[in-house]
GROMACS .gro file of C-alpha atoms in nm:
model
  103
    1UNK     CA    1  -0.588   1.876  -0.041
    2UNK     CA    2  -0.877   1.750  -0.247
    3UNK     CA    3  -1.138   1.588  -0.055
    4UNK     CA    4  -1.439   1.347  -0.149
    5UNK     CA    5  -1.755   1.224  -0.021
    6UNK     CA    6  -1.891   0.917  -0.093
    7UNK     CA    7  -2.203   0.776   0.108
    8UNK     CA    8  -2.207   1.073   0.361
    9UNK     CA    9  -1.818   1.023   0.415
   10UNK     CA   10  -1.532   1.198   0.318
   11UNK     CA   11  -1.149   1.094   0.242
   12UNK     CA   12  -0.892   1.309   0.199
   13UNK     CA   13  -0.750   1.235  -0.182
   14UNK     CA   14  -0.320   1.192  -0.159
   15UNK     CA   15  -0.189   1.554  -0.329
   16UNK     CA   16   0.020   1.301  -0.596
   17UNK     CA   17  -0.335   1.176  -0.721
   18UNK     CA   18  -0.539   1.474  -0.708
   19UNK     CA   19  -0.569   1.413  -1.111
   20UNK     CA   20  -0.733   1.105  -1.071
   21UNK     CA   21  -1.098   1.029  -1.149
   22UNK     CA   22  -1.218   0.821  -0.830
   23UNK     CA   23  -1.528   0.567  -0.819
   24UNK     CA   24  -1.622   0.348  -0.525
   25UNK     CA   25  -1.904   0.055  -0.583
   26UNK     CA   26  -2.009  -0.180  -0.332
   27UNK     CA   27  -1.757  -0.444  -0.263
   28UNK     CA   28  -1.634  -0.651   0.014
   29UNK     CA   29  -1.280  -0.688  -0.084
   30UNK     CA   30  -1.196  -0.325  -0.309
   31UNK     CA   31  -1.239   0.039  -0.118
   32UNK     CA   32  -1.178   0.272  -0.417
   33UNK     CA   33  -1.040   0.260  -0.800
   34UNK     CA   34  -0.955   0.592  -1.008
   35UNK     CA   35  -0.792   0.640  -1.344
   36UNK     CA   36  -0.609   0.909  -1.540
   37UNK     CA   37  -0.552   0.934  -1.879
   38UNK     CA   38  -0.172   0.867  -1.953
   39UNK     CA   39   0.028   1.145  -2.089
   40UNK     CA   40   0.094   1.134  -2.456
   41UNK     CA   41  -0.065   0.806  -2.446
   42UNK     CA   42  -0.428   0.636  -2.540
   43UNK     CA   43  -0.407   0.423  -2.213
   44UNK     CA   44  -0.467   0.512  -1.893
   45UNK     CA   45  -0.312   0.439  -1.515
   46UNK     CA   46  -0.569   0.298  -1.285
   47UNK     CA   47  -0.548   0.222  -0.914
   48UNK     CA   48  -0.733   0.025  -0.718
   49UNK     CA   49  -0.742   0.053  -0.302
   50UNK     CA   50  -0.839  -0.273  -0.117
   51UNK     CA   51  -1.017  -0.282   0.238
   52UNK     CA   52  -0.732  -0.397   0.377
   53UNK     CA   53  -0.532  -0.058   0.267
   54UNK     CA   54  -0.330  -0.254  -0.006
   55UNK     CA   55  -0.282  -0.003  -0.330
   56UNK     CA   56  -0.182  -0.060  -0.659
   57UNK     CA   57  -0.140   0.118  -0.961
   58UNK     CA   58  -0.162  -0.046  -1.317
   59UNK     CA   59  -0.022   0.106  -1.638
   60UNK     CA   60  -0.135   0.109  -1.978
   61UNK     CA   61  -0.448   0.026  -1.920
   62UNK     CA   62  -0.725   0.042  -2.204
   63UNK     CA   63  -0.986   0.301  -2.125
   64UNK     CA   64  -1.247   0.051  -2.262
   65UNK     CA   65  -1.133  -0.218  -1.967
   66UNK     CA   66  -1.142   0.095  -1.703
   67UNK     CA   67  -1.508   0.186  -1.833
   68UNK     CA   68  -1.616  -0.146  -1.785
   69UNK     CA   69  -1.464  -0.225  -1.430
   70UNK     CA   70  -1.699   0.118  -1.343
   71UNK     CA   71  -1.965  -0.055  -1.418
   72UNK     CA   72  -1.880  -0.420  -1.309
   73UNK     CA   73  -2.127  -0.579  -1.110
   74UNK     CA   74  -1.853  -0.719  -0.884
   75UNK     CA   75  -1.525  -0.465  -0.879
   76UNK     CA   76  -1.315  -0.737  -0.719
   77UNK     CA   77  -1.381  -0.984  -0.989
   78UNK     CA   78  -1.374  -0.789  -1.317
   79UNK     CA   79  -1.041  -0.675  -1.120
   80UNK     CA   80  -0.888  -1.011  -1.098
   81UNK     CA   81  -1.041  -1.119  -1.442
   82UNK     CA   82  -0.922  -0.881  -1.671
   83UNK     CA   83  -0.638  -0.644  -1.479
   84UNK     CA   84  -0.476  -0.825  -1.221
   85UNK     CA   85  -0.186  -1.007  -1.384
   86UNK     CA   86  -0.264  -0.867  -1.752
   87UNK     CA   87  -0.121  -0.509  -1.668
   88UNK     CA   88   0.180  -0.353  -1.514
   89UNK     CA   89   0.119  -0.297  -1.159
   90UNK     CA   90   0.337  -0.133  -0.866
   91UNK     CA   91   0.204  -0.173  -0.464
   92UNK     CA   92   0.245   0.140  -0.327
   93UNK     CA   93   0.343   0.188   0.045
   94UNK     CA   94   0.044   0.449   0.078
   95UNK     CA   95  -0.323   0.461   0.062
   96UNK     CA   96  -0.427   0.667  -0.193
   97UNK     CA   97  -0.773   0.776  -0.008
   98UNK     CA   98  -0.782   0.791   0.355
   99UNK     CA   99  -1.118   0.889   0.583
  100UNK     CA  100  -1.115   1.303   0.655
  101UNK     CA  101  -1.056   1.348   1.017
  102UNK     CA  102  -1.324   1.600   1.072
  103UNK     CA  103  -1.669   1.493   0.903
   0.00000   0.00000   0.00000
């Protein structure tokens, strides 16, 4: 299982999105996004993990809009600005990242 640190803690990384490229800014409201390139595709799938353990992946996303919501000076904003409602999304029942038990 792939694991990642970020600020001196580590999360375990669900085996189905091991692929995924993973960032975490400061937020209240979002935990984690990631993105992978879509397969035959110029888009890319992006997810985005709230606080509250909500998940949802978004399709056919433009790599330019994922670029830019990695640097966005608030996540949850850019988020409901210019993905939320504009992309395909499914909620998944899961957390994508979840803390490491042993740290």
């Amino acid at each position: 299982m792939k694991k990642l640190t970020f600020y001196d803690v580590s999360y375990e990384v669900d085996a189905r999105y091991e692929d995924y490229a993973v960032f975490k800014l400061p937020s209240s409201n979002v935990d984690f996004c990631g993105h992978k390139q879509d397969e035959g595709k110029e888009t890319c799938e992006f997810f985005v993990q709230f606080m509250n353990g909500g998940t949802y992946i978004y399709k056919d996303v433009d790599p330019e809009v994922v670029k830019k919501a990695s640097q966005a000076e608030s996540i949850g904003k850019y988020i409901r600005a210019e993905i939320s409602g504009k992309y395909t999304s499914t909620k998944l029942i899961h957390q994508i990242m979840t803390k490491s038990e042993k740290q």
